[in-house]
Short mmCIF file of C-alpha atoms in Angstrom, two decimals:
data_model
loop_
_atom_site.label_atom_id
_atom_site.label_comp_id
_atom_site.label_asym_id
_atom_site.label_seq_id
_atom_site.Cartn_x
_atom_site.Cartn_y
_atom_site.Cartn_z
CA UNK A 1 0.00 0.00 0.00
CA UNK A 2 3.12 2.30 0.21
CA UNK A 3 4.41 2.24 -3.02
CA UNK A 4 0.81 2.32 -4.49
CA UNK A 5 -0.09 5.75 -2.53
CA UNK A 6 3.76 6.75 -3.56
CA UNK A 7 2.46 6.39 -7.24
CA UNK A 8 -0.27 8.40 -7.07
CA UNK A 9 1.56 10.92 -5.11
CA UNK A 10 4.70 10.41 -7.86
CA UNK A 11 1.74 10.88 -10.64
CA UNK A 12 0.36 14.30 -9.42
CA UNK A 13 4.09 15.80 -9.13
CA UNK A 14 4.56 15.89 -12.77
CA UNK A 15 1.19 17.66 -13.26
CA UNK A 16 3.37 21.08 -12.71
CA UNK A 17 6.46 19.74 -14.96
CA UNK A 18 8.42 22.39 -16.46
CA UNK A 19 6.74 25.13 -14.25
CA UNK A 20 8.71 24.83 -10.64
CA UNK A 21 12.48 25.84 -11.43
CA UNK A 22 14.55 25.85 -9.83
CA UNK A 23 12.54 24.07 -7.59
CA UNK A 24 12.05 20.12 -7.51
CA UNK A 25 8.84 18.65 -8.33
CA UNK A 26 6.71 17.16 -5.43
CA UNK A 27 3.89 15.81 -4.46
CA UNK A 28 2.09 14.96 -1.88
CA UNK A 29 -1.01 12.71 -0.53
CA UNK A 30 -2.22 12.28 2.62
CA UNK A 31 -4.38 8.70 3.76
CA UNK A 32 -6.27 8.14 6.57
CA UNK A 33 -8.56 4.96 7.17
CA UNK A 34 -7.50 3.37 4.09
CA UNK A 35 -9.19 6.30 1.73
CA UNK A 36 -7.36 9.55 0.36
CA UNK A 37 -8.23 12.60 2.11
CA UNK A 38 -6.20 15.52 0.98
CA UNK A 39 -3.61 15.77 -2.26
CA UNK A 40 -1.54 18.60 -3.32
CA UNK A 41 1.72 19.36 -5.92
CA UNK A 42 3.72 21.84 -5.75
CA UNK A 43 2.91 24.25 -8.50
CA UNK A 44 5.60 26.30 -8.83
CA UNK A 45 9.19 28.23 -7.12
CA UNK A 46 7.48 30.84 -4.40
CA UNK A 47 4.15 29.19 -3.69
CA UNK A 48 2.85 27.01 -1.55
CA UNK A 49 4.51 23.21 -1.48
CA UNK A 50 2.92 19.76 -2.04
CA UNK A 51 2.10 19.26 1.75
CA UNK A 52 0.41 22.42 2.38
CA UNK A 53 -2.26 22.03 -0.96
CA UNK A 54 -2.78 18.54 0.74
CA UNK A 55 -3.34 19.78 4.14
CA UNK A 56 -5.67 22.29 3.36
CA UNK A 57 -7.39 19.62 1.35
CA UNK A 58 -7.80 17.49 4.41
CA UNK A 59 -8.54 19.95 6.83
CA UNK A 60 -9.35 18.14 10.46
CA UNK A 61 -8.93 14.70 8.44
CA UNK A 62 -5.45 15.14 8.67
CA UNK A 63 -5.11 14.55 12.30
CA UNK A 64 -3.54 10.73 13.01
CA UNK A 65 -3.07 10.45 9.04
CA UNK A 66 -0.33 9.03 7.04
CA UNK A 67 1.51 11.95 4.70
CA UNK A 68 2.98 10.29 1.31
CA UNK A 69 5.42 12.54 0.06
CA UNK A 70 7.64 12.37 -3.17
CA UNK A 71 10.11 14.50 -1.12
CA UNK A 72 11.77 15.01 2.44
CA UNK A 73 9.41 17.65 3.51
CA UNK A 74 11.54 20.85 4.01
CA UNK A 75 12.77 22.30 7.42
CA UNK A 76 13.79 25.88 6.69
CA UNK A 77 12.59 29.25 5.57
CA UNK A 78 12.46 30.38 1.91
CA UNK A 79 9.96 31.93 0.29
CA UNK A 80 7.34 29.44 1.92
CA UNK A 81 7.60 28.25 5.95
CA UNK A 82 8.78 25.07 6.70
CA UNK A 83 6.59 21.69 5.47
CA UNK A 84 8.04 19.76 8.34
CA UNK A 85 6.08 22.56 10.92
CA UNK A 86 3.27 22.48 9.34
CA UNK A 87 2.64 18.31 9.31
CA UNK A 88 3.75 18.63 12.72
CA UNK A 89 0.89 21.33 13.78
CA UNK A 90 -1.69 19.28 11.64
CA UNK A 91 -0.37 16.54 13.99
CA UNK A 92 -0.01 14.10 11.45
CA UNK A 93 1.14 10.20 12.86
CA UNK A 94 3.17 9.29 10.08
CA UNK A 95 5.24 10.47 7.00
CA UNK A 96 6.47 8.14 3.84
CA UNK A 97 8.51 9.66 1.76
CA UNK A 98 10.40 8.70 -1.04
CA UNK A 99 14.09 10.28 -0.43
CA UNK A 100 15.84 12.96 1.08
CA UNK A 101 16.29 16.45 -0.03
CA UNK A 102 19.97 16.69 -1.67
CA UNK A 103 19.07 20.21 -1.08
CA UNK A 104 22.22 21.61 2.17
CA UNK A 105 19.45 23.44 3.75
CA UNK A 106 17.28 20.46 4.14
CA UNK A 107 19.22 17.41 3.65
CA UNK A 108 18.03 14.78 6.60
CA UNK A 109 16.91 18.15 8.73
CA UNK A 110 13.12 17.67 8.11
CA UNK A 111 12.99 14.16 8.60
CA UNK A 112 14.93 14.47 11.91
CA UNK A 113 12.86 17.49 13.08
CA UNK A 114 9.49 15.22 12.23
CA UNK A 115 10.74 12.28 14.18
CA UNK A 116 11.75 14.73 16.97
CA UNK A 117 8.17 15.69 17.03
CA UNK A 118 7.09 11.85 17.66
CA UNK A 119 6.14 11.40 13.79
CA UNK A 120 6.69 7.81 12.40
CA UNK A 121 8.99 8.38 9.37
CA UNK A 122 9.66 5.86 7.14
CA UNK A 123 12.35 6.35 3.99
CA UNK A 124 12.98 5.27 0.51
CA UNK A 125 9.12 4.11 -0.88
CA UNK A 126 9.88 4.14 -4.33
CA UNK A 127 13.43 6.28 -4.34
CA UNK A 128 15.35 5.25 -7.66
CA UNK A 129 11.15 6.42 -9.23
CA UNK A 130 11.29 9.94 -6.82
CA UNK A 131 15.35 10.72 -7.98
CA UNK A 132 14.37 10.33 -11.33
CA UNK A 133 11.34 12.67 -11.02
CA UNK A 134 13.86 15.39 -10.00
CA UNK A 135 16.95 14.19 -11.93
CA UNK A 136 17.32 18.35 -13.03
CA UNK A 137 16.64 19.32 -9.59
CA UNK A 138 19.20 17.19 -8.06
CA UNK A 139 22.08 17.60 -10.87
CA UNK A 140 21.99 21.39 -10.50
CA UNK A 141 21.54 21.44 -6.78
CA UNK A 142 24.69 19.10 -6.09
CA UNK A 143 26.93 20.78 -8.71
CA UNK A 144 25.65 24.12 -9.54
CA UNK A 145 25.46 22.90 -12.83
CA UNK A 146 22.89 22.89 -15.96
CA UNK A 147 21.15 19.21 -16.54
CA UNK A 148 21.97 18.85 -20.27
CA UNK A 149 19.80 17.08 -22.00
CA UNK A 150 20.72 16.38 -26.06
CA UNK A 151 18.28 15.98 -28.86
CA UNK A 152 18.98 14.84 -32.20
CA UNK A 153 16.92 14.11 -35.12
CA UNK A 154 18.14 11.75 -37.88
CA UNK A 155 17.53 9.18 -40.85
CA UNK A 156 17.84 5.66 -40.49
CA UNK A 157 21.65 5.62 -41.96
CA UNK A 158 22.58 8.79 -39.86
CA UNK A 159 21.84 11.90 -41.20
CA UNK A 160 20.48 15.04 -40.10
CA UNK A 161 20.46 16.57 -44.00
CA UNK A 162 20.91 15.76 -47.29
CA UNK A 163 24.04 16.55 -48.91
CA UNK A 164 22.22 19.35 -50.38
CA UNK A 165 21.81 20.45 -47.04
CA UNK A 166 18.48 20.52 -46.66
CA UNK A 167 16.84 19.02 -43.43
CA UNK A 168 13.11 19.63 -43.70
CA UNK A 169 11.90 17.42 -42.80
CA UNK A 170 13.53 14.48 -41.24
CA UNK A 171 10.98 13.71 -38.70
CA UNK A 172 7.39 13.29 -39.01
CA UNK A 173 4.94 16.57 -37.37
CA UNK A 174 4.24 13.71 -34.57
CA UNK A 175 7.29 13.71 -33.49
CA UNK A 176 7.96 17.48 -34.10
CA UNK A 177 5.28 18.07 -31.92
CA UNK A 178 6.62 15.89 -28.85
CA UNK A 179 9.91 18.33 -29.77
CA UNK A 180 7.59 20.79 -28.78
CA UNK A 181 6.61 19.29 -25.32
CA UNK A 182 10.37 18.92 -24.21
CA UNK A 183 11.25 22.43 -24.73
CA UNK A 184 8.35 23.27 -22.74
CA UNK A 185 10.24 21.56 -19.76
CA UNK A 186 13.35 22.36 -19.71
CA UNK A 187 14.76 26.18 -19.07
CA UNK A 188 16.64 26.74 -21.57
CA UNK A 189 17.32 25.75 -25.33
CA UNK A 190 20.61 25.88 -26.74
CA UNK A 191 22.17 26.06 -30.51
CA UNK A 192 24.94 27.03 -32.31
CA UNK A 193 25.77 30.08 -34.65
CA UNK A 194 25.34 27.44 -37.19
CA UNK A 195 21.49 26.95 -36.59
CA UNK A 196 20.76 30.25 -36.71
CA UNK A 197 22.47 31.44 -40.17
CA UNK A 198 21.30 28.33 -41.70
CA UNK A 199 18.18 27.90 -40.15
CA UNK A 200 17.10 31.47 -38.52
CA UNK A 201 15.02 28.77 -36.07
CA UNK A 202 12.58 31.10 -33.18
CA UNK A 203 13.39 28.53 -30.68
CA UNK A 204 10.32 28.93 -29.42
CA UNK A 205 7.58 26.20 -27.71
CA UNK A 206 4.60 25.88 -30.27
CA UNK A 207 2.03 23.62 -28.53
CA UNK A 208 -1.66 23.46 -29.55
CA UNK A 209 -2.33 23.84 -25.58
CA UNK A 210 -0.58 26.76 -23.64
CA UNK A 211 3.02 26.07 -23.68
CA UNK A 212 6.13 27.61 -21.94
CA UNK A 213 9.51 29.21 -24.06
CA UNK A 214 12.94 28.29 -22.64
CA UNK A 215 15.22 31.15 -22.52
CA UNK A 216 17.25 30.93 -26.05
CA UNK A 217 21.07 30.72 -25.84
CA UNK A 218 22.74 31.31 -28.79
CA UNK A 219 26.65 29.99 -28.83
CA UNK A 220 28.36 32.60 -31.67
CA UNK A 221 32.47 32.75 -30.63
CA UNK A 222 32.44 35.49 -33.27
CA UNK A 223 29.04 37.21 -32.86
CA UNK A 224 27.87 36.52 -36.16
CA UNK A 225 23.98 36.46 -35.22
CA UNK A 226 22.26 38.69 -37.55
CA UNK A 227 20.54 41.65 -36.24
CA UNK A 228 17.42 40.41 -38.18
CA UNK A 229 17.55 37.41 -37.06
CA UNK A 230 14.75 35.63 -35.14
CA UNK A 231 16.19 35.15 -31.97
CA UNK A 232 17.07 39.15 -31.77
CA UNK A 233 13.99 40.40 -33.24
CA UNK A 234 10.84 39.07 -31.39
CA UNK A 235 10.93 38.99 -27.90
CA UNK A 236 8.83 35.84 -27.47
CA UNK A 237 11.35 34.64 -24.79
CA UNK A 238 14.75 36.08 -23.65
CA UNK A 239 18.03 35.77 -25.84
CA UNK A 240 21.46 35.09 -24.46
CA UNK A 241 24.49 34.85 -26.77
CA UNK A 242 27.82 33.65 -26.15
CA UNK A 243 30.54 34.87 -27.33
CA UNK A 244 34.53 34.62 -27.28
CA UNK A 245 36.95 37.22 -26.16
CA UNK A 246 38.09 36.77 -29.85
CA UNK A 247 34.34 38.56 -30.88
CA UNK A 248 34.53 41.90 -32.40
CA UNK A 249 33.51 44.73 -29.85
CA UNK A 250 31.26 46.90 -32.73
CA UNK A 251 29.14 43.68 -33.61
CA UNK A 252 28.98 42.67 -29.59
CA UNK A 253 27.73 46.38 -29.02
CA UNK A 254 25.19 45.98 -31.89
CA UNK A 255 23.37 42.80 -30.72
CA UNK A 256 23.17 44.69 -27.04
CA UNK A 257 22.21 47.66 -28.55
CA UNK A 258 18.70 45.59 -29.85
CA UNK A 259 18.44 44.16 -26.22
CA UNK A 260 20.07 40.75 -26.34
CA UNK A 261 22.04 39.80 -23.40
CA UNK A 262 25.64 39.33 -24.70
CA UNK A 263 28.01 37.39 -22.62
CA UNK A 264 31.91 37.56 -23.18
CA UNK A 265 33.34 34.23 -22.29
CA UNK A 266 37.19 33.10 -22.54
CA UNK A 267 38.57 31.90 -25.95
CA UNK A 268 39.39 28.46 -26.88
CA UNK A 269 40.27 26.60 -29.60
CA UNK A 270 37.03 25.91 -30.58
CA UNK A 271 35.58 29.10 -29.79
CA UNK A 272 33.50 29.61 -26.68
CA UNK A 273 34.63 28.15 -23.19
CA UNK A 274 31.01 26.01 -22.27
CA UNK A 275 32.28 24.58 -19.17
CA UNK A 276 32.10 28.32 -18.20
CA UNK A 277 29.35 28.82 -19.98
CA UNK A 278 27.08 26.21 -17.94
CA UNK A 279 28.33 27.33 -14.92
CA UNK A 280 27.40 30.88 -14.97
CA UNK A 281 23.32 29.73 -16.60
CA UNK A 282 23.40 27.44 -13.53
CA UNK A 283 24.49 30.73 -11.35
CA UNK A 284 21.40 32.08 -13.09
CA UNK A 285 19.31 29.51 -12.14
CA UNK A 286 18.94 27.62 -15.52
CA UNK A 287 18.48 24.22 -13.95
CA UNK A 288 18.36 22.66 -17.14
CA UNK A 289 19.67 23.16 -20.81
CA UNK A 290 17.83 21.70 -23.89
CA UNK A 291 20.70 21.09 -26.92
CA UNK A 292 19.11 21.47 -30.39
CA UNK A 293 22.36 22.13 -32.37
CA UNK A 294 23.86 20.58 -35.39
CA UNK A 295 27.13 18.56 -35.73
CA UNK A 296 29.70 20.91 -33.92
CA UNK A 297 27.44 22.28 -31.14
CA UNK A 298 26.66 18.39 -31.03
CA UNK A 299 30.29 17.43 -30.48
CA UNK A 300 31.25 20.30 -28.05
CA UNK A 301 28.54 19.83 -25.44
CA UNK A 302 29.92 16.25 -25.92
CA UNK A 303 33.07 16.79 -25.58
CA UNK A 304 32.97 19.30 -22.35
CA UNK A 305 31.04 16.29 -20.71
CA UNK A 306 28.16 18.71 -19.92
CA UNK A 307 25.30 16.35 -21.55
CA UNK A 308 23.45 14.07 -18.84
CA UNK A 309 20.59 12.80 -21.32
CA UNK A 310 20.12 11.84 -24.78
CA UNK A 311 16.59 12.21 -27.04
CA UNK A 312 17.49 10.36 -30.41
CA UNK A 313 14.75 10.59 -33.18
CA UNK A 314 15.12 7.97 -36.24
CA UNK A 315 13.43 8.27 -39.38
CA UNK A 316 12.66 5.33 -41.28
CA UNK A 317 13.93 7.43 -44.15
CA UNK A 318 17.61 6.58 -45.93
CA UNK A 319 19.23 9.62 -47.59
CA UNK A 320 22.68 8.64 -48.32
CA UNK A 321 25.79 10.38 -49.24
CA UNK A 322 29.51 10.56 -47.93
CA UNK A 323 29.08 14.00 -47.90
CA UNK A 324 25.81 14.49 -45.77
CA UNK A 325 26.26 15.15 -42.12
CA UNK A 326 25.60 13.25 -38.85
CA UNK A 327 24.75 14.44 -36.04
CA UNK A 328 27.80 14.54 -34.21
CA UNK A 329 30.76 16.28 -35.95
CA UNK A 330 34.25 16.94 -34.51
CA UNK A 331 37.20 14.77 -34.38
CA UNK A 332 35.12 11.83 -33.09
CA UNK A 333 36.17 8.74 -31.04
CA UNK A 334 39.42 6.72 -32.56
CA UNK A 335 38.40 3.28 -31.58
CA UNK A 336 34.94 2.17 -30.74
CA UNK A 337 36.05 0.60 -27.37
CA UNK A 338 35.76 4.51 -26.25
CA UNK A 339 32.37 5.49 -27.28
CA UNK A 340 30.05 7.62 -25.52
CA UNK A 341 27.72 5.13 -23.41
CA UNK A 342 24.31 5.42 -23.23
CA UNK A 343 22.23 3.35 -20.29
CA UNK A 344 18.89 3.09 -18.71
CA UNK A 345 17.49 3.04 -22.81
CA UNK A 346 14.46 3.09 -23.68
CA UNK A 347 12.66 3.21 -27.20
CA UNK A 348 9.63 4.15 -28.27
CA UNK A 349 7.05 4.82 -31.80
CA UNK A 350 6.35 8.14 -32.32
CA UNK A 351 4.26 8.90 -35.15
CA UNK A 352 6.78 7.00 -37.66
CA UNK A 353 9.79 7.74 -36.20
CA UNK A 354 11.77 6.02 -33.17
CA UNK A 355 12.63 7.88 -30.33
CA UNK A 356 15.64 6.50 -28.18
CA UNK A 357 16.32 8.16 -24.41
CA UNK A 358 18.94 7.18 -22.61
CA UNK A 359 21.61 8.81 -20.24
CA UNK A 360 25.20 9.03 -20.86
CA UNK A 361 27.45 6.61 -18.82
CA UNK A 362 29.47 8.45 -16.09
CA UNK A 363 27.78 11.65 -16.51
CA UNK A 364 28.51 14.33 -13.97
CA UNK A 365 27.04 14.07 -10.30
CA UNK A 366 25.81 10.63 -11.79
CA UNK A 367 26.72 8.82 -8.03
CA UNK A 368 24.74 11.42 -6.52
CA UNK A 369 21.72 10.86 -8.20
CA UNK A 370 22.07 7.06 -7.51
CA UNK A 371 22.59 7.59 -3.97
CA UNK A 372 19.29 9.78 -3.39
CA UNK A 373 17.65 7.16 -5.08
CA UNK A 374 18.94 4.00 -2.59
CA UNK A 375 15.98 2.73 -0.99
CA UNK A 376 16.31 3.78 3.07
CA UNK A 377 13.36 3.01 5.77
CA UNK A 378 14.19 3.64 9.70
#
């Protein structure tokens, strides 16, 4: 009966996906007598958590009731009061939840304050389910750090255009469409200089339904985004562009001068320093960076080791050529023994294409996000 109240509690969390950041996702149910008498989710960063929709839900019900929570309630002040007081006032007997809040300022503190109070807690109810629920939250929380998440479109013999160059379309609208409904969770959406001369894309999230536009980061070492480009013109969600010391000052002032954000990052020699680039969105708050680049983009993100999951779409289309490119460019990988891994895969039909997921093997804070999902109970 745990794990099945954990579900529905794990269900109702994702009803506010994409809307919390930088906050996790959580949700909460509360039981008492065997029936469900209060629910909540946390809706999104500076109003009220999981536990206190649920509570209000339940009212005088929640007295001698069991809490199921997706999350180690919190202990400490933010822009809410803490969760752990206010199960404790309700005088709730007992509190599953599903793991502990990598958060410092929480981190074991509610649970210890609730069984201070005389609360029954119990730990772990469905962890590894809970961690991956919040795999952005607790990547950027641990390290600071973006959750990178790569997405590539291709044919069935690897190609993301003809050798024409032309790319529309690879992928059927189905799957365009389900495009759509990532960017709409993640924070931001990433491309290359590339993209935008050759595709002048908006970046934006298109949904039939109400949808949500990442902020649009442009990587340009040289500042070569066209004033009239799509990304500087509309202001349908905000633009950042990187650029390299190496970028020349007149076309930096121009793009600021039409009220793009223009950040200056250290040369390399491939252009723009993205280890340094990811750390400073993730000083922002960008929990989360969706990568819709071509082959270089593709191959730096790569390359830095700043990509924690992988969206593959296959066409069951063959367009051929030596000439035509893939979707990951650079040097590449001299012997196959030292490919990029992908595990946890998964595949699955959409519209006529097939979509592969998986996460890359030894991806950054990769131990921590097993570790909050090791099953615990005390």
């Amino acid at each position: 009966m745990d794990e099945y109240y954990m579900r529905q509690a794990l269900t109702i969390a994702q009803y506010a996906s994409g809307r919390t950041s930088p906050n996790p996702l959580v949700g909460a149910v509360i039981v008492k007598d065997g029936r469900i008498v209060g629910q909540g989710w946390h809706r999104k960063a500076g109003t009220p958590h999981a536990e206190i929709h649920a509570l209000a839900q339940a009212g005088d019900l929640a007295k001698d009731a069991t809490v199921y929570v997706t999350l180690e309630p919190c202990s400490h002040y933010g822009r809410t009061g803490p969760c752990a007081d206010a199960l404790i006032q309700a005088r709730i007997k007992k509190v599953v939840s599903a793991m502990t809040d990598p958060n410092p300022e929480v981190a074991g503190n509610g649970l210890a304050k609730l069984r201070a109070a005389g609360i029954e807690v119990v730990e772990g109810i469905l962890a590894s389910e809970a961690a991956k629920l919040n795999e952005v939250f607790i990547k950027w929380i641990v390290t600071g750090m973006p959750f990178g998440v790569l997405k590539t479109a291709m044919s069935l013999d690897g190609k993301i255009a003809a050798y024409t160059g032309h790319s529309k379309w690879i992928t059927s609208s189905a799957a365009r469409e389900h495009v759509h409904k990532l960017r709409d969770t993640y924070d931001g959406i990433l491309v290359g200089i590339g993209t935008v001369l050759a595709d002048d894309p908006e970046l934006t999230t298109r949904l039939p339904e109400s949808g949500q536009n990442p902020i649009r980061i442009i990587v340009d070492s040289m500042a070569r985004t066209p004033l009239t480009a799509k990304v500087v013109t509309d202001n349908q969600a905000p633009t950042i562009i990187a650029v390299s010391s190496s970028a020349p000052t007149e076309r930096v002032a121009a793009l600021r001068n039409r009220g793009v954000e223009v950040l200056v990052l250290e040369q390399t020699p491939i252009g723009v320093n993205l280890r340094h680039l990811f750390k400073l969105l993730g000083e922002r708050r960008i929990t989360s960076v969706f990568i819709e680049g071509g082959t270089a983009i593709n191959a730096s993100v790569l390359e830095a080791n700043l990509i924690d999951k992988v969206h593959c779409f296959i066409a069951p289309k063959i367009l051929g050529g030596k000439t035509a490119p893939s979707p990951v460019g650079g040097t590449g990988i001299p012997v196959v023994d030292q490919a990029i891994l992908l595990e946890e895969t998964t595949a699955e039909l959409i519209g006529t294409d097939i979509l592969i997921t998986g996460y890359i093997t030894g991806r950054e804070g990769q131990d921590v996000h097993r570790t909050c999902g090791r099953t615990r109970e005390s």
